[in-house]
Amino acid sequence: MQDRDGYIWLDGQWLPWREAKVHALTHTLHYGYGCFEGIRAYETANGPAIFRLDEHVRRLVDSAHILAIDLPVDRATLSSLCCEAIRRNELRSGYIRPLVFLGAEKLGVDPAGADTHVMVAAWPWGAYLGGNAIKDGIRVRVSSYARHHPNVQMCRAKAISTYANSILAVREARRDGYDEALLLDTEGYVAEGSSENVFIVRDGEVLQPETTSALDGITRRTVETLAREAGLTVRAKRITRDEVVCADEVFLTGTAAEITPVIEVDRRRIGTGQPGPVTRLLQQRYFACVRGEDASHTAWLTPI
Ligand code: PPE
């Protein structure tokens, strides 16, 4: 990642990509305290546009607030930096990564005295879970690791530190030959994927976990709206792992993973073993929105 052309915004300036560096004693590098966002820009007929930028920037500000980190930049500045990251790097589509971290001004767990730093980068990023994942679906295992309890880490924040949990889970899943992990919460109910929210479909009803431990995903919220507009019932409830394996359809949602069908969980086939009709319908509607082809949702796009 480090050896590329392009520009990264770091603490007030656009630096050449290779020069956007931090010191080895950076507080966040030692203790993982900070937060970030993951945002996609898509190619539309009118040039690149960022999908649901306001919601992502708002979640970043909320994440910082949850962590009690004072941001040195406001929402409007963050939004314009995201647009500028696409523009400066001459991307037609891409993934934008704003990151808030604490600096090398001091070490020791208490961050008092460490300055807040902000970085924004953008680069091209294709299918997150592999070339055919979106078309053919993926195989998932229930993780032996539980998703954070909300009193261990406050789970509405997209906090850097929560991702050690995601990394343990995804490495375990891949080591065992699966594509992705599905984490349960500490009570044993379905929470989410290592970097995606999860939905199941049963008898035409779209169900999502009623959980306080999953990230409040923006793709999840988009899918909820699109499913309702398609006349489907969407409901949040506690979901158990046996309900997942007995579902007609299962899919994961996330900015990076978009809408990825799950065709197998713990070596049990889901439905027909092929991505199902509800998943396909929601994929179609989602991709129409992000590409600016759905006139009723152009408000979700910020043209660059
Ligand atoms: N849960 C987790 C734990 C998560 O990381 C993500 C996004 C989601 C749910 C879905 O949220 P949303 O993107 O708002 O729909 N994961 C981001 C990071 C992926 C990465 O590898 O980095 C993403 O999809 O951008």
Coordinates of C-alpha atoms and ligand atoms in Angstrom, one line a residue:
M1 CA 0.0 0.0 0.0
Q2 CA 2.8 2.4 0.8
D3 CA 4.6 2.4 -2.6
R4 CA 2.1 4.2 -4.8
D5 CA 1.6 7.4 -6.6
G6 CA -1.1 9.8 -5.4
Y7 CA -1.8 12.0 -2.4
I8 CA -2.8 11.5 1.2
W9 CA -4.2 14.2 3.4
L10 CA -2.5 14.3 6.8
D11 CA -2.9 16.9 9.5
G12 CA -3.7 19.8 7.2
Q13 CA -1.8 19.0 4.0
W14 CA -1.9 16.8 0.9
L15 CA 1.3 14.9 1.0
P16 CA 2.8 12.7 -1.8
W17 CA 1.5 9.1 -1.1
R18 CA 5.0 7.8 -0.1
E19 CA 5.6 10.6 2.4
A20 CA 2.4 10.2 4.5
K21 CA 4.3 8.7 7.5
V22 CA 3.9 8.6 11.3
H23 CA 6.4 8.1 14.1
A24 CA 7.1 4.6 15.6
L25 CA 5.9 5.9 19.0
T26 CA 2.5 6.9 17.7
H27 CA 0.0 6.3 20.6
T28 CA -2.6 4.6 18.4
L29 CA 0.1 2.2 17.1
H30 CA 0.7 1.0 20.6
Y31 CA -2.8 1.0 22.1
G32 CA -5.2 1.0 19.2
Y33 CA -7.2 4.0 20.3
G34 CA -8.8 5.8 17.4
C35 CA -11.5 5.4 14.8
F36 CA -12.0 5.3 11.0
E37 CA -14.5 5.1 8.2
G38 CA -14.7 3.2 5.0
I39 CA -16.6 4.9 2.2
R40 CA -17.0 4.0 -1.5
A41 CA -17.2 6.3 -4.5
Y42 CA -18.7 4.8 -7.7
E43 CA -18.6 5.7 -11.3
T44 CA -21.8 7.2 -12.5
A45 CA -22.9 8.7 -15.8
N46 CA -22.0 12.1 -14.4
G47 CA -18.5 11.1 -13.1
P48 CA -17.5 9.7 -9.7
A49 CA -19.9 10.1 -6.8
I50 CA -19.6 9.2 -3.1
F51 CA -22.3 6.9 -1.7
R52 CA -23.9 8.2 1.5
L53 CA -21.0 10.5 2.4
D54 CA -23.0 12.4 5.0
E55 CA -23.9 9.2 6.9
H56 CA -20.3 8.0 6.9
V57 CA -18.9 11.4 8.1
R58 CA -21.6 11.6 10.8
R59 CA -20.6 8.1 12.0
L60 CA -16.9 9.1 12.1
V61 CA -17.8 12.2 14.2
D62 CA -20.0 9.9 16.5
S63 CA -17.2 7.4 16.8
A64 CA -14.8 10.1 17.9
H65 CA -17.4 11.4 20.3
I66 CA -17.9 7.9 21.8
L67 CA -14.1 7.6 22.3
A68 CA -14.0 11.2 23.7
I69 CA -11.6 12.3 21.1
D70 CA -11.9 16.0 20.1
L71 CA -11.8 16.3 16.4
P72 CA -9.7 19.1 15.0
V73 CA -11.9 19.2 11.8
D74 CA -15.6 19.6 11.4
R75 CA -18.1 17.6 9.3
A76 CA -18.0 19.9 6.3
T77 CA -14.2 19.7 6.2
L78 CA -14.2 16.0 6.5
S79 CA -16.8 15.7 3.6
S80 CA -14.8 18.0 1.3
L81 CA -11.6 16.1 2.1
C82 CA -13.2 12.8 1.1
C83 CA -14.3 14.4 -2.2
E84 CA -10.8 15.9 -2.7
A85 CA -9.2 12.5 -2.1
I86 CA -11.0 11.0 -5.1
R87 CA -10.3 14.1 -7.2
R88 CA -6.6 14.4 -6.3
N89 CA -6.0 10.7 -6.9
E90 CA -7.8 10.9 -10.2
L91 CA -10.1 8.0 -9.3
R92 CA -13.2 7.1 -11.3
S93 CA -14.3 4.9 -8.4
G94 CA -12.6 3.9 -5.2
Y95 CA -12.5 3.4 -1.4
I96 CA -12.0 6.3 0.9
R97 CA -10.4 5.8 4.3
P98 CA -10.5 8.7 6.8
L99 CA -8.6 7.8 10.0
V100 CA -8.5 9.5 13.4
F101 CA -5.5 8.6 15.6
L102 CA -3.5 9.9 18.5
G103 CA 0.1 10.9 18.0
A104 CA 3.6 10.4 19.3
E105 CA 3.5 13.3 21.7
K106 CA 3.3 10.9 24.6
L107 CA 3.0 7.2 25.5
G108 CA 1.2 5.5 28.5
V109 CA -2.3 4.3 28.3
D110 CA -3.9 7.6 29.3
P111 CA -3.8 9.5 26.1
A112 CA -4.0 13.0 27.8
G113 CA -1.3 15.0 26.1
A114 CA -1.3 13.1 22.8
D115 CA -2.6 15.2 19.9
T116 CA -5.4 14.1 17.6
H117 CA -4.3 13.5 14.0
V118 CA -6.5 13.0 11.0
M119 CA -5.7 11.2 7.7
V120 CA -7.7 10.7 4.5
A121 CA -6.6 8.4 1.7
A122 CA -8.4 6.9 -1.3
W123 CA -7.5 4.1 -3.7
P124 CA -9.2 1.7 -6.1
W125 CA -10.7 -1.4 -4.3
G126 CA -12.5 -4.1 -6.1
A127 CA -14.6 -7.0 -4.8
Y128 CA -13.8 -7.2 -1.1
L129 CA -14.4 -11.0 -0.6
G130 CA -12.8 -12.1 -3.9
G131 CA -13.6 -12.0 -7.6
N132 CA -16.8 -14.0 -7.7
A133 CA -18.1 -13.5 -4.2
I134 CA -20.9 -11.1 -5.1
K135 CA -22.1 -13.3 -8.0
D136 CA -21.6 -16.8 -6.6
G137 CA -21.7 -16.3 -2.8
I138 CA -19.3 -17.3 -0.1
R139 CA -18.8 -20.0 2.6
V140 CA -18.9 -18.9 6.2
R141 CA -18.1 -20.4 9.6
V142 CA -19.5 -19.4 12.9
S143 CA -16.5 -18.0 14.8
S144 CA -15.1 -19.4 18.0
Y145 CA -14.6 -15.7 19.0
A146 CA -17.6 -13.7 20.2
R147 CA -18.2 -10.1 19.0
H148 CA -17.5 -7.5 21.7
H149 CA -20.0 -7.0 24.4
P150 CA -21.1 -3.3 24.4
N151 CA -19.6 -2.8 27.8
V152 CA -16.2 -4.1 26.6
Q153 CA -16.0 -1.8 23.7
M154 CA -18.8 0.6 22.7
C155 CA -19.9 -1.1 19.5
R156 CA -21.5 1.8 17.7
A157 CA -18.0 3.4 17.3
K158 CA -16.0 2.2 14.3
A159 CA -13.1 2.0 16.6
I160 CA -9.7 0.7 15.5
S161 CA -9.4 -1.5 18.6
T162 CA -12.5 -3.5 17.8
Y163 CA -10.8 -4.9 14.7
A164 CA -8.4 -7.2 16.6
N165 CA -11.6 -9.2 17.2
S166 CA -12.5 -9.1 13.5
I167 CA -9.0 -10.1 12.6
L168 CA -8.9 -13.1 14.9
A169 CA -12.3 -14.2 13.5
V170 CA -11.4 -13.8 9.8
R171 CA -8.0 -15.5 10.2
E172 CA -9.6 -18.5 11.9
A173 CA -12.2 -18.7 9.2
R174 CA -9.7 -18.5 6.3
R175 CA -7.3 -21.0 8.1
D176 CA -10.2 -23.4 8.2
G177 CA -10.9 -23.0 4.5
Y178 CA -13.9 -20.6 4.7
D179 CA -14.3 -17.2 3.1
E180 CA -15.6 -15.2 6.1
A181 CA -16.5 -15.5 9.8
L182 CA -19.9 -15.0 11.4
L183 CA -19.6 -13.8 15.0
L184 CA -22.1 -14.4 17.8
D185 CA -22.6 -12.0 20.6
T186 CA -21.6 -13.0 24.2
E187 CA -25.1 -14.3 24.8
G188 CA -24.8 -16.6 21.8
Y189 CA -27.0 -14.7 19.3
V190 CA -25.9 -13.8 15.8
A191 CA -24.1 -10.5 15.7
E192 CA -22.3 -9.8 12.4
G193 CA -19.5 -10.8 10.0
S194 CA -15.9 -9.7 10.7
S195 CA -16.5 -6.6 8.6
E196 CA -20.1 -6.9 7.5
N197 CA -23.6 -6.9 8.9
V198 CA -25.8 -10.0 8.3
F199 CA -29.3 -10.6 7.1
I200 CA -31.3 -13.8 6.7
V201 CA -34.4 -14.4 4.5
R202 CA -37.1 -16.9 5.6
D203 CA -40.5 -17.3 3.9
G204 CA -40.0 -14.0 2.1
E205 CA -39.3 -12.0 5.3
V206 CA -36.0 -10.2 5.6
L207 CA -34.6 -10.5 9.1
Q208 CA -31.6 -8.9 10.8
P209 CA -30.2 -9.4 14.3
E210 CA -31.6 -7.2 17.0
T211 CA -28.2 -6.7 18.6
T212 CA -26.4 -3.9 20.3
S213 CA -23.0 -5.4 19.6
A214 CA -22.9 -5.1 15.8
L215 CA -21.7 -2.0 14.0
D216 CA -24.7 0.2 12.9
G217 CA -23.9 -0.4 9.2
I218 CA -24.8 2.2 6.6
T219 CA -25.2 -0.5 3.9
R220 CA -27.5 -2.4 6.3
R221 CA -29.7 0.7 6.6
T222 CA -29.7 1.1 2.8
V223 CA -30.7 -2.5 2.3
E224 CA -33.5 -2.1 4.9
T225 CA -34.9 0.9 2.9
L226 CA -34.5 -0.9 -0.4
A227 CA -36.2 -4.1 0.9
R228 CA -39.2 -2.1 2.2
E229 CA -39.5 -0.2 -1.1
A230 CA -39.6 -3.6 -2.8
G231 CA -42.6 -4.5 -0.7
L232 CA -40.7 -6.9 1.6
T233 CA -41.1 -7.1 5.3
V234 CA -38.0 -6.3 7.3
R235 CA -37.7 -7.1 10.9
A236 CA -35.0 -7.1 13.6
K237 CA -35.0 -10.0 16.0
R238 CA -32.7 -12.1 18.0
I239 CA -31.3 -14.7 15.6
T240 CA -29.7 -17.9 16.6
R241 CA -27.2 -19.8 14.5
D242 CA -29.6 -22.6 13.7
E243 CA -32.0 -20.0 12.3
V244 CA -29.2 -19.0 10.0
V245 CA -28.5 -22.5 8.7
C246 CA -32.3 -23.0 8.2
A247 CA -32.7 -19.7 6.3
D248 CA -33.8 -19.7 2.7
E249 CA -31.1 -17.0 2.0
V250 CA -28.3 -15.4 4.0
F251 CA -26.3 -12.3 2.9
L252 CA -23.7 -10.0 4.3
T253 CA -23.7 -6.2 3.8
G254 CA -20.9 -3.6 4.1
T255 CA -19.3 -0.8 2.2
A256 CA -16.4 -2.9 1.1
A257 CA -18.3 -6.2 0.8
E258 CA -21.4 -4.5 -0.7
I259 CA -24.1 -7.3 -0.8
T260 CA -22.4 -10.7 -0.7
P261 CA -24.6 -13.8 -0.7
V262 CA -23.7 -16.6 1.7
I263 CA -24.3 -20.1 0.3
E264 CA -22.9 -22.2 3.1
V265 CA -22.6 -21.9 6.9
D266 CA -20.7 -24.4 8.9
R267 CA -20.8 -26.9 6.0
R268 CA -24.5 -26.7 5.8
R269 CA -26.0 -25.5 2.5
I270 CA -28.2 -22.4 2.7
G271 CA -31.4 -22.7 0.7
T272 CA -30.6 -24.1 -2.8
G273 CA -26.9 -23.5 -2.3
Q274 CA -27.1 -20.6 -4.8
P275 CA -27.7 -16.9 -4.2
G276 CA -31.4 -16.5 -3.7
P277 CA -34.0 -14.3 -5.4
V278 CA -34.3 -11.7 -2.6
T279 CA -30.5 -11.3 -2.4
R280 CA -30.4 -10.9 -6.1
L281 CA -33.2 -8.3 -6.1
L282 CA -31.5 -6.3 -3.4
Q283 CA -28.1 -6.5 -5.1
Q284 CA -29.7 -5.1 -8.3
R285 CA -31.4 -2.3 -6.5
Y286 CA -28.3 -1.5 -4.5
F287 CA -26.0 -1.3 -7.5
A288 CA -28.5 0.8 -9.3
C289 CA -28.4 3.3 -6.4
V290 CA -24.6 3.5 -6.1
R291 CA -24.2 3.9 -9.9
G292 CA -26.8 6.7 -10.0
E293 CA -29.2 4.7 -12.0
D294 CA -32.1 4.9 -9.5
A295 CA -33.6 8.3 -9.8
S296 CA -35.4 8.1 -6.5
H297 CA -32.1 7.8 -4.6
T298 CA -29.7 10.3 -6.2
A299 CA -29.8 12.2 -2.8
W300 CA -27.6 9.4 -1.5
L301 CA -24.8 10.4 -3.9
T302 CA -22.4 13.2 -3.6
P303 CA -21.0 14.0 -7.0
I304 CA -17.3 14.9 -7.1
Ligands
PPE1 N1 -19.6 -4.5 10.8 C1 -18.2 -4.3 10.8 C2 -17.5 -4.9 11.9 C3 -17.6 -3.6 9.8 O1 -16.3 -3.4 9.8 C4 -18.4 -3.0 8.7 C5 -17.8 -2.3 7.6 C6 -19.8 -3.3 8.8 C7 -20.3 -4.0 9.8 C8 -20.7 -2.7 7.7 O2 -20.8 -1.3 7.9 P1 -21.1 -0.3 6.6 O3 -19.8 -0.3 5.8 O4 -21.4 1.0 7.2 O5 -22.2 -0.9 5.9 N2 -16.4 -2.6 7.4 C9 -15.6 -1.7 6.6 C10 -14.1 -2.0 6.7 C11 -13.6 -3.1 5.9 C12 -12.1 -3.2 5.9 O6 -11.6 -4.3 5.6 O7 -11.4 -2.2 6.2 C13 -16.1 -1.5 5.2 O8 -16.9 -2.3 4.7 O9 -15.7 -0.5 4.6

